[in-house]
Every structure is written in structure tokens, then in C-alpha cells.
Amino acid sequence: MRSLLTCFALVAVVLAVPAKDCAHKLKESVAPPRQWIKEGPASKDLPIELKIALPQPNFSELERHLNEISDPFHERYGQHLSKEEVEALVAPHAESISSVNEWLATHGLMGDDLSRSPAQDWVKVTVPVGLAEKMLNTEYHVWRNAKDGNTIVRTTSYSLPENLHGHIDLVQPTTLFSTLRGMDTNFRFSKESKQLDNADAPPINIPSASGGQVDASCNRTITITCIQQLYNAVGFTPSGKNGNKIGITGYLEQFANIADLQSFYADQRPDALNSTFEFISVNGGLNNQTLSEAGAEANLDVQFAFGLSHPIPGTFYSTAGRPPFIPSVSTPTNTNEPYTDWLDFVLSHRNPPQTISTSYADDEQTVPPSFARRACNQFAQLGARGVSLMFSSGDGGVGDGDDDPATQQCFTNDGRNKTQFAPLFPPACPFVTSVGGTIHVPETAVFFSGGGFSNLFARPAYQQHAVTTFLKKLPKGTYAGLFNPAGRAIPDVAAQADLFRIFLSGRIVSIGGTSAASPTFAGIVALLNDARISKGLPSLGFLNPLLYTISAAFPKGFNDITVGNNPGCGTPGFNATQGWDPVTGLGTPNFGVLKDILTGPFAHFARED
């Protein structure tokens, strides 16, 4: 520490040694993903918002708390932490704060130039690219995406003063080339709604369904009624006034149209007519209500999540920022991945929705490990505060859904160009619930259901038994070298993911993708939270330890899916099988059984206020 302070003192007080003379040491270096082509140096005047992450020395203690309050057999189950308690557990040491402040000051950055997270573990500062290059001893370039032509400003490596390495975990945007995207939705435009009816066909016998039957029409189109029947939720009416809430995240200028929502309600949920959702803008995010600009992803998520959970209040977050972007002096300075901007925002608020669904992700191997781990830790903070986070598992099976070998992420990004399965992030984060997809009645795995094993995150303890059991049944040598058998396994659960009937720009559309499965499962979770909160019990919070425990102890809580597979990367992918599998996880939910469990056997440890 003494040499660092000496260097800073020379710069700040004596002003005899410029900041660049403080010895820099390489902090991070990456190979650009396959589809990114270097175009030329970035303009020195281009403003860029640097996010500097300070270490969280007590994160392991936060993780311990999270594990205890999420374990249904632990005496602390359901005793979620407050915003202040979580912030105290992720706060950096004072020495790190002062060291980073001194470093920034040597570059003329202090006071109002800086903004900080409530826990002081993030510092944001907007600087010209030229200054960022001096601070990080690097060079920024413009990179073009060969697939879509978009461009982005990044570097493949950066350095920090050597004695700052222990006080800064990462700085972005630097090496982050990932491209946040929605799941690959499939469209089939319907001519007339009457053609979707199948009134003459007898109902399908499904013992786990409400009344043991599901309308035959659900094999042609999925509606709110189909989900309620199939997942045994018919007849449950949530309070809507007990403090329970559900949220949907929106990115990439995807707008949730209120007129379409009203048409959807008139079609499938007439008791919800004239109700709407709360819109929250993050960093200037918009929700344009021009009918022609309605977003398929946003409409799907909002219509089914809020339609299933009505009258539970719904929130739609629209986060600005669409990386990659066209770089110029007038370009907006938000060049970070927008879901981390959303995380910063929601963590700063006291009462976020207890259930939140997201249908956007990156290829895991395009996300620098330091960034992925830090973002994952932020998801853990929300879980500790009683928030359940659902993410679509992906729409490329065990691949990334790209059929072009030149841009396919089934090839490793380490120079070897080795074929490898392509899990997504954030679904691979062990602190979120990853949702795969099914189709038809009786349910089978839908072919595009994303699944597999993380190459970055180790398998967490809560899924050790279920995943090990699957791996033991897998024929020896199957896909050897194509996946990491010790990695965090996805998905955790599944739900219907195709033939969803929504309204888009005033028209009836049939749409599919795990982007349908995640809001559907989130709607069921919101109903479960409502049942608990109405009985004075806490929200479910981080779900995964509970889900795997229920699957083992109360197998009827999930509908096990044993037919289907998820091809990708030139392979048939994995097979759905008895128990957990990397196509449909533990299976699809049985709301009625889960409600009885969660207001009964796993309710008695709840803390009383």
C-alpha cells in the first residue's frame, strides 16, 4: 500500500510524475469473439462511461446468508435480508475506496465527476476515450460485427497501476464483446381467431392438470386458460392487494403496447380489462405506444406474465442502451450491457417486485469471466432480498441458434476453434432460475430448449444430486469434450414455449421461444408468492435450493418431461429423461401441489414480524 500511496502523492501533490509513469500491470486480456472485426482506432473524443468494480470482501458471507434463507430445511428459511443488510455485506474496504479515489484524482476526476452505487462497490465516470486509454494503458478500437454490421468500441486488454489490482475487480466497457439479445422467437401469423378453436375435439386427459383434463385446442394454440389448466392453477384468485408484485425487464427498444394488452385481455382475460402495468424507465428507457412499434418480445412477456398473475400489480422496466452502437462524437455514452444498468437501478430501490422475468442473454463465452461473476453476484443480492429471478434458457438447444459456421459460437473463442456446446449467460449464473421449454399436451421437450453446462460457473451444491444422477445415466463418452460435466447445469425448470397466442400491433400472432417459457413460469411463481404473502409468509426469494428440494421430496410438484431433445452444434443434443435433464430441468410446475407445499411443510420456519 505504501508504494501506491507514494506514487499517488507524487502525482497529486508534487505533480512531477505524470500518471502514466505509475507502473501498470496487465489486468485482463481476451480474444475477440469470432464475428468481431477490428476496423480502426476509436475517436479520442468519444465519451465512454467507465464502470469500476471494487472488491466485495464479504461476498462469501452474503452467499452463506443466501444459502441459509433459501434452504427450506434451514431454521432461517425465508428470513430475507434488508437492502441495508445486503449493502453492508457487499461494501468494499475503506482502503479500496480511498485508493481508487486517489487514482481517479490523478486524472482530474473527483467529486461530481463520479457516481457511486449505494454500497460504494461500483464507481461510474464518463471520460473521453483518450483519457480512458491513459488511465488503462490501452488502445480502444472500433469493432464491426460481421453478422449484423453493427459496430462497438472496445479493447482486447487493459492494465492498471500494479498496486491497484487488489482494489479493482474490473473496469468496463473494455473487453466485453457480448451482444445482449432476445431469444429467437418464431412467428406464425393467424388469419382468424376462430380457426384456432377446436371445440369439437374431446379434452385431453392429463392427471396432473386441473380437473384432470386440458382443452384439445391447447395443442394448436396456448392461451392463459391452457396454462391454468395444464399447470393446475384453475380457480385460484390472487389478492392483488397484499404487497405482492411481478416485474418484466425490457431491453433493446422493445416496447410493451397497452392497446395490444387490452386486446389480449379482452380475448383471454376479460376480468383484467382496463387494468394496466406500472412503467419504469431505467437510464432513459422508453415505452413508445405507437402501435406499429410494439415489440414482439415485450408484448409476449407482459401479456402472459401479467395475464396469468392478474390482479397482482405488474411492472415493466424499459432500460435504455443497445450495444453494439454506431460510434461517433454524438453517440450516447451508455456502452455497457444494459442488464447491468438495470441491476444497478433495481438494487438501489427498496421494494422491487418479488418475481421478475428476463428473456435476454449473451453467449457465455463472449462475457469476460470477471464481468460475468460480478453480474452474477448482483443477482445474488436480489435473491437475498427476497426476489425470484427467471431467465429464458435459450433457443438454440445446446448451441447458440446460429447456422452460420463463420459466426457460430459453438466454436471456442480461444484460438483453437474447437467445437463446444454454447451455454448462455445470465441463465448459467447459479443465482438465477433458468427456464427451458416444452410443447404440446401431453408435454414434450421443444427442440430449441436451451440447455447444457456452464464453462465458467461450477455446479452448485443444490443441484449436485439431481445432475450427478443424470450424468451417471448418460452413456460413457457421450459428447466427451463438448461440455463441462462439472459446470452449473441448465435449465432448472421448464414451461410451455411455443404456439403462444398474443396480440402484436393489433393482430393475433402465434409466437414461440423460451422467451415464452420464462414469463409463464414467472406468472406461476407470482401466484405462489401471493398465496404465501396472503398467509403472512415471506416471498420465495432465490428459488433454486427450494426447487431441487421439492423435486426430490415431493416429486408431484413438477411434471417430469421424458420425451424430446435439444439439438445444436451439429449434434442431437441431450435427451429429456426421467428426473432432471439439460433440456427441461426438473420439469414443469404443478401449481396446486406447489401451493400446498409452500403454504404447508415449508412454511413453518417463516419469521414473524
mmCIF file of C-alpha atoms in Angstrom, residues 182-346:
data_model
loop_
_atom_site.group_PDB
_atom_site.id
_atom_site.type_symbol
_atom_site.label_atom_id
_atom_site.label_comp_id
_atom_site.label_asym_id
_atom_site.label_seq_id
_atom_site.Cartn_x
_atom_site.Cartn_y
_atom_site.Cartn_z
ATOM 1 C CA GLY A 182 -33.660 -11.519 -27.063
ATOM 2 C CA MET A 183 -34.445 -15.173 -27.546
ATOM 3 C CA ASP A 184 -35.121 -16.252 -31.126
ATOM 4 C CA THR A 185 -38.897 -16.007 -31.316
ATOM 5 C CA ASN A 186 -40.811 -17.841 -34.030
ATOM 6 C CA PHE A 187 -43.753 -16.143 -35.745
ATOM 7 C CA ARG A 188 -46.805 -17.658 -37.378
ATOM 8 C CA PHE A 189 -49.435 -15.068 -38.231
ATOM 9 C CA SER A 190 -53.008 -16.262 -37.720
ATOM 10 C CA LYS A 191 -55.746 -15.300 -40.166
ATOM 11 C CA GLU A 192 -58.764 -15.565 -37.913
ATOM 12 C CA SER A 193 -59.035 -16.315 -34.208
ATOM 13 C CA LYS A 194 -61.940 -18.686 -34.872
ATOM 14 C CA GLN A 195 -59.610 -21.004 -36.766
ATOM 15 C CA LEU A 196 -57.709 -21.589 -33.554
ATOM 16 C CA ASP A 197 -60.724 -23.089 -31.802
ATOM 17 C CA ASN A 198 -61.114 -26.852 -31.612
ATOM 18 C CA ALA A 199 -64.400 -27.104 -29.787
ATOM 19 C CA ASP A 200 -65.463 -30.460 -31.236
ATOM 20 C CA ALA A 201 -62.367 -32.377 -30.094
ATOM 21 C CA PRO A 202 -62.595 -34.113 -26.721
ATOM 22 C CA PRO A 203 -60.402 -32.786 -23.889
ATOM 23 C CA ILE A 204 -57.029 -34.384 -23.300
ATOM 24 C CA ASN A 205 -56.697 -36.438 -20.129
ATOM 25 C CA ILE A 206 -53.760 -35.153 -18.052
ATOM 26 C CA PRO A 207 -53.934 -36.472 -14.448
ATOM 27 C CA SER A 208 -51.857 -33.596 -13.031
ATOM 28 C CA ALA A 209 -53.988 -30.894 -14.696
ATOM 29 C CA SER A 210 -56.879 -29.029 -13.097
ATOM 30 C CA GLY A 211 -59.800 -31.459 -13.189
ATOM 31 C CA GLY A 212 -57.543 -33.973 -14.907
ATOM 32 C CA GLN A 213 -58.193 -32.516 -18.370
ATOM 33 C CA VAL A 214 -56.849 -29.927 -20.802
ATOM 34 C CA ASP A 215 -58.735 -28.479 -23.764
ATOM 35 C CA ALA A 216 -57.756 -30.104 -27.066
ATOM 36 C CA SER A 217 -57.290 -26.631 -28.555
ATOM 37 C CA CYS A 218 -54.136 -26.257 -26.433
ATOM 38 C CA ASN A 219 -52.314 -28.466 -28.925
ATOM 39 C CA ARG A 220 -52.878 -25.765 -31.547
ATOM 40 C CA THR A 221 -52.549 -22.572 -29.551
ATOM 41 C CA ILE A 222 -51.540 -21.728 -25.993
ATOM 42 C CA THR A 223 -53.732 -19.312 -24.047
ATOM 43 C CA ILE A 224 -53.965 -18.240 -20.418
ATOM 44 C CA THR A 225 -56.676 -20.876 -19.940
ATOM 45 C CA CYS A 226 -54.372 -23.578 -21.322
ATOM 46 C CA ILE A 227 -51.636 -22.661 -18.845
ATOM 47 C CA GLN A 228 -54.099 -22.564 -15.940
ATOM 48 C CA GLN A 229 -55.489 -25.975 -16.862
ATOM 49 C CA LEU A 230 -52.182 -27.656 -17.651
ATOM 50 C CA TYR A 231 -50.400 -26.382 -14.550
ATOM 51 C CA ASN A 232 -53.301 -26.942 -12.153
ATOM 52 C CA ALA A 233 -53.999 -23.274 -11.422
ATOM 53 C CA VAL A 234 -57.699 -23.060 -12.316
ATOM 54 C CA GLY A 235 -59.781 -21.400 -9.621
ATOM 55 C CA PHE A 236 -57.013 -19.644 -7.705
ATOM 56 C CA THR A 237 -57.643 -15.918 -7.298
ATOM 57 C CA PRO A 238 -54.695 -13.857 -6.061
ATOM 58 C CA SER A 239 -55.247 -10.955 -3.687
ATOM 59 C CA GLY A 240 -53.694 -8.196 -5.749
ATOM 60 C CA LYS A 241 -53.593 -6.010 -2.633
ATOM 61 C CA ASN A 242 -51.170 -7.767 -0.287
ATOM 62 C CA GLY A 243 -47.943 -6.126 -1.499
ATOM 63 C CA ASN A 244 -47.073 -8.854 -3.991
ATOM 64 C CA LYS A 245 -45.730 -7.668 -7.379
ATOM 65 C CA ILE A 246 -44.362 -9.111 -10.618
ATOM 66 C CA GLY A 247 -41.885 -7.474 -12.997
ATOM 67 C CA ILE A 248 -40.767 -7.838 -16.619
ATOM 68 C CA THR A 249 -37.493 -6.418 -17.926
ATOM 69 C CA GLY A 250 -37.377 -4.857 -21.389
ATOM 70 C CA TYR A 251 -34.295 -4.038 -23.459
ATOM 71 C CA LEU A 252 -33.239 -3.111 -26.996
ATOM 72 C CA GLU A 253 -36.136 -0.698 -27.608
ATOM 73 C CA GLN A 254 -38.728 -3.417 -27.108
ATOM 74 C CA PHE A 255 -41.957 -1.591 -26.212
ATOM 75 C CA ALA A 256 -44.912 -3.165 -24.371
ATOM 76 C CA ASN A 257 -48.044 -1.860 -26.063
ATOM 77 C CA ILE A 258 -51.023 -1.100 -23.821
ATOM 78 C CA ALA A 259 -53.603 -1.236 -26.631
ATOM 79 C CA ASP A 260 -52.379 -4.724 -27.546
ATOM 80 C CA LEU A 261 -52.558 -5.687 -23.891
ATOM 81 C CA GLN A 262 -56.196 -4.606 -23.732
ATOM 82 C CA SER A 263 -56.970 -6.658 -26.850
ATOM 83 C CA PHE A 264 -55.231 -9.629 -25.242
ATOM 84 C CA TYR A 265 -57.236 -9.183 -22.048
ATOM 85 C CA ALA A 266 -60.485 -8.936 -23.999
ATOM 86 C CA ASP A 267 -59.553 -12.159 -25.800
ATOM 87 C CA GLN A 268 -58.201 -14.214 -22.886
ATOM 88 C CA ARG A 269 -58.642 -12.413 -19.575
ATOM 89 C CA PRO A 270 -61.776 -10.208 -19.695
ATOM 90 C CA ASP A 271 -61.722 -9.645 -15.928
ATOM 91 C CA ALA A 272 -58.419 -7.767 -16.432
ATOM 92 C CA LEU A 273 -59.795 -5.310 -18.990
ATOM 93 C CA ASN A 274 -58.863 -1.667 -18.328
ATOM 94 C CA SER A 275 -56.078 -2.684 -15.945
ATOM 95 C CA THR A 276 -52.503 -1.947 -16.933
ATOM 96 C CA PHE A 277 -48.956 -2.041 -15.566
ATOM 97 C CA GLU A 278 -46.549 0.404 -13.996
ATOM 98 C CA PHE A 279 -43.915 1.591 -16.441
ATOM 99 C CA ILE A 280 -40.459 2.374 -15.049
ATOM 100 C CA SER A 281 -37.766 3.932 -17.219
ATOM 101 C CA VAL A 282 -34.154 2.971 -16.492
ATOM 102 C CA ASN A 283 -31.484 5.356 -17.827
ATOM 103 C CA GLY A 284 -33.994 6.991 -20.141
ATOM 104 C CA GLY A 285 -35.602 3.822 -21.464
ATOM 105 C CA LEU A 286 -38.817 4.438 -23.420
ATOM 106 C CA ASN A 287 -42.108 2.641 -23.973
ATOM 107 C CA ASN A 288 -43.367 4.113 -27.222
ATOM 108 C CA GLN A 289 -47.080 3.434 -27.639
ATOM 109 C CA THR A 290 -47.224 3.780 -31.425
ATOM 110 C CA LEU A 291 -48.963 0.551 -32.374
ATOM 111 C CA SER A 292 -46.559 -0.179 -35.216
ATOM 112 C CA GLU A 293 -43.626 -0.072 -32.805
ATOM 113 C CA ALA A 294 -44.978 -2.682 -30.410
ATOM 114 C CA GLY A 295 -42.284 -5.234 -29.535
ATOM 115 C CA ALA A 296 -42.980 -8.927 -30.012
ATOM 116 C CA GLU A 297 -40.755 -9.852 -27.058
ATOM 117 C CA ALA A 298 -42.147 -7.179 -24.747
ATOM 118 C CA ASN A 299 -45.767 -7.921 -25.696
ATOM 119 C CA LEU A 300 -45.312 -11.668 -25.200
ATOM 120 C CA ASP A 301 -43.672 -11.230 -21.803
ATOM 121 C CA VAL A 302 -46.156 -8.686 -20.492
ATOM 122 C CA GLN A 303 -49.320 -10.301 -21.827
ATOM 123 C CA PHE A 304 -48.662 -13.764 -20.423
ATOM 124 C CA ALA A 305 -46.871 -12.837 -17.186
ATOM 125 C CA PHE A 306 -49.447 -10.225 -16.217
ATOM 126 C CA GLY A 307 -52.359 -12.164 -17.707
ATOM 127 C CA LEU A 308 -51.528 -15.247 -15.660
ATOM 128 C CA SER A 309 -50.982 -13.316 -12.435
ATOM 129 C CA HIS A 310 -53.827 -10.762 -12.606
ATOM 130 C CA PRO A 311 -54.694 -8.844 -10.418
ATOM 131 C CA ILE A 312 -51.159 -8.888 -8.977
ATOM 132 C CA PRO A 313 -49.648 -5.466 -9.860
ATOM 133 C CA GLY A 314 -47.210 -5.654 -12.761
ATOM 134 C CA THR A 315 -44.149 -3.535 -13.545
ATOM 135 C CA PHE A 316 -42.485 -3.187 -16.949
ATOM 136 C CA TYR A 317 -38.889 -1.896 -16.857
ATOM 137 C CA SER A 318 -37.509 -0.406 -20.058
ATOM 138 C CA THR A 319 -33.739 0.008 -19.938
ATOM 139 C CA ALA A 320 -32.056 2.236 -22.495
ATOM 140 C CA GLY A 321 -28.898 1.184 -24.276
ATOM 141 C CA ARG A 322 -28.444 -1.007 -27.296
ATOM 142 C CA PRO A 323 -24.936 -2.327 -27.598
ATOM 143 C CA PRO A 324 -23.441 -2.583 -30.118
ATOM 144 C CA PHE A 325 -23.851 1.008 -31.315
ATOM 145 C CA ILE A 326 -22.574 3.265 -34.089
ATOM 146 C CA PRO A 327 -19.626 5.190 -32.579
ATOM 147 C CA SER A 328 -19.400 8.905 -33.150
ATOM 148 C CA VAL A 329 -18.906 12.008 -31.046
ATOM 149 C CA SER A 330 -22.704 12.337 -30.728
ATOM 150 C CA THR A 331 -23.291 8.703 -29.747
ATOM 151 C CA PRO A 332 -24.976 8.190 -26.353
ATOM 152 C CA THR A 333 -22.354 7.307 -23.778
ATOM 153 C CA ASN A 334 -24.125 4.232 -22.439
ATOM 154 C CA THR A 335 -21.935 1.452 -23.807
ATOM 155 C CA ASN A 336 -22.261 -1.082 -21.001
ATOM 156 C CA GLU A 337 -24.523 -4.100 -21.190
ATOM 157 C CA PRO A 338 -27.942 -2.696 -20.252
ATOM 158 C CA TYR A 339 -28.926 -5.510 -17.905
ATOM 159 C CA THR A 340 -26.203 -4.372 -15.518
ATOM 160 C CA ASP A 341 -27.643 -0.863 -15.707
ATOM 161 C CA TRP A 342 -30.983 -2.402 -14.742
ATOM 162 C CA LEU A 343 -29.305 -4.277 -11.878
ATOM 163 C CA ASP A 344 -27.728 -1.088 -10.573
ATOM 164 C CA PHE A 345 -31.118 0.618 -10.733
ATOM 165 C CA VAL A 346 -33.235 -2.076 -9.106
#
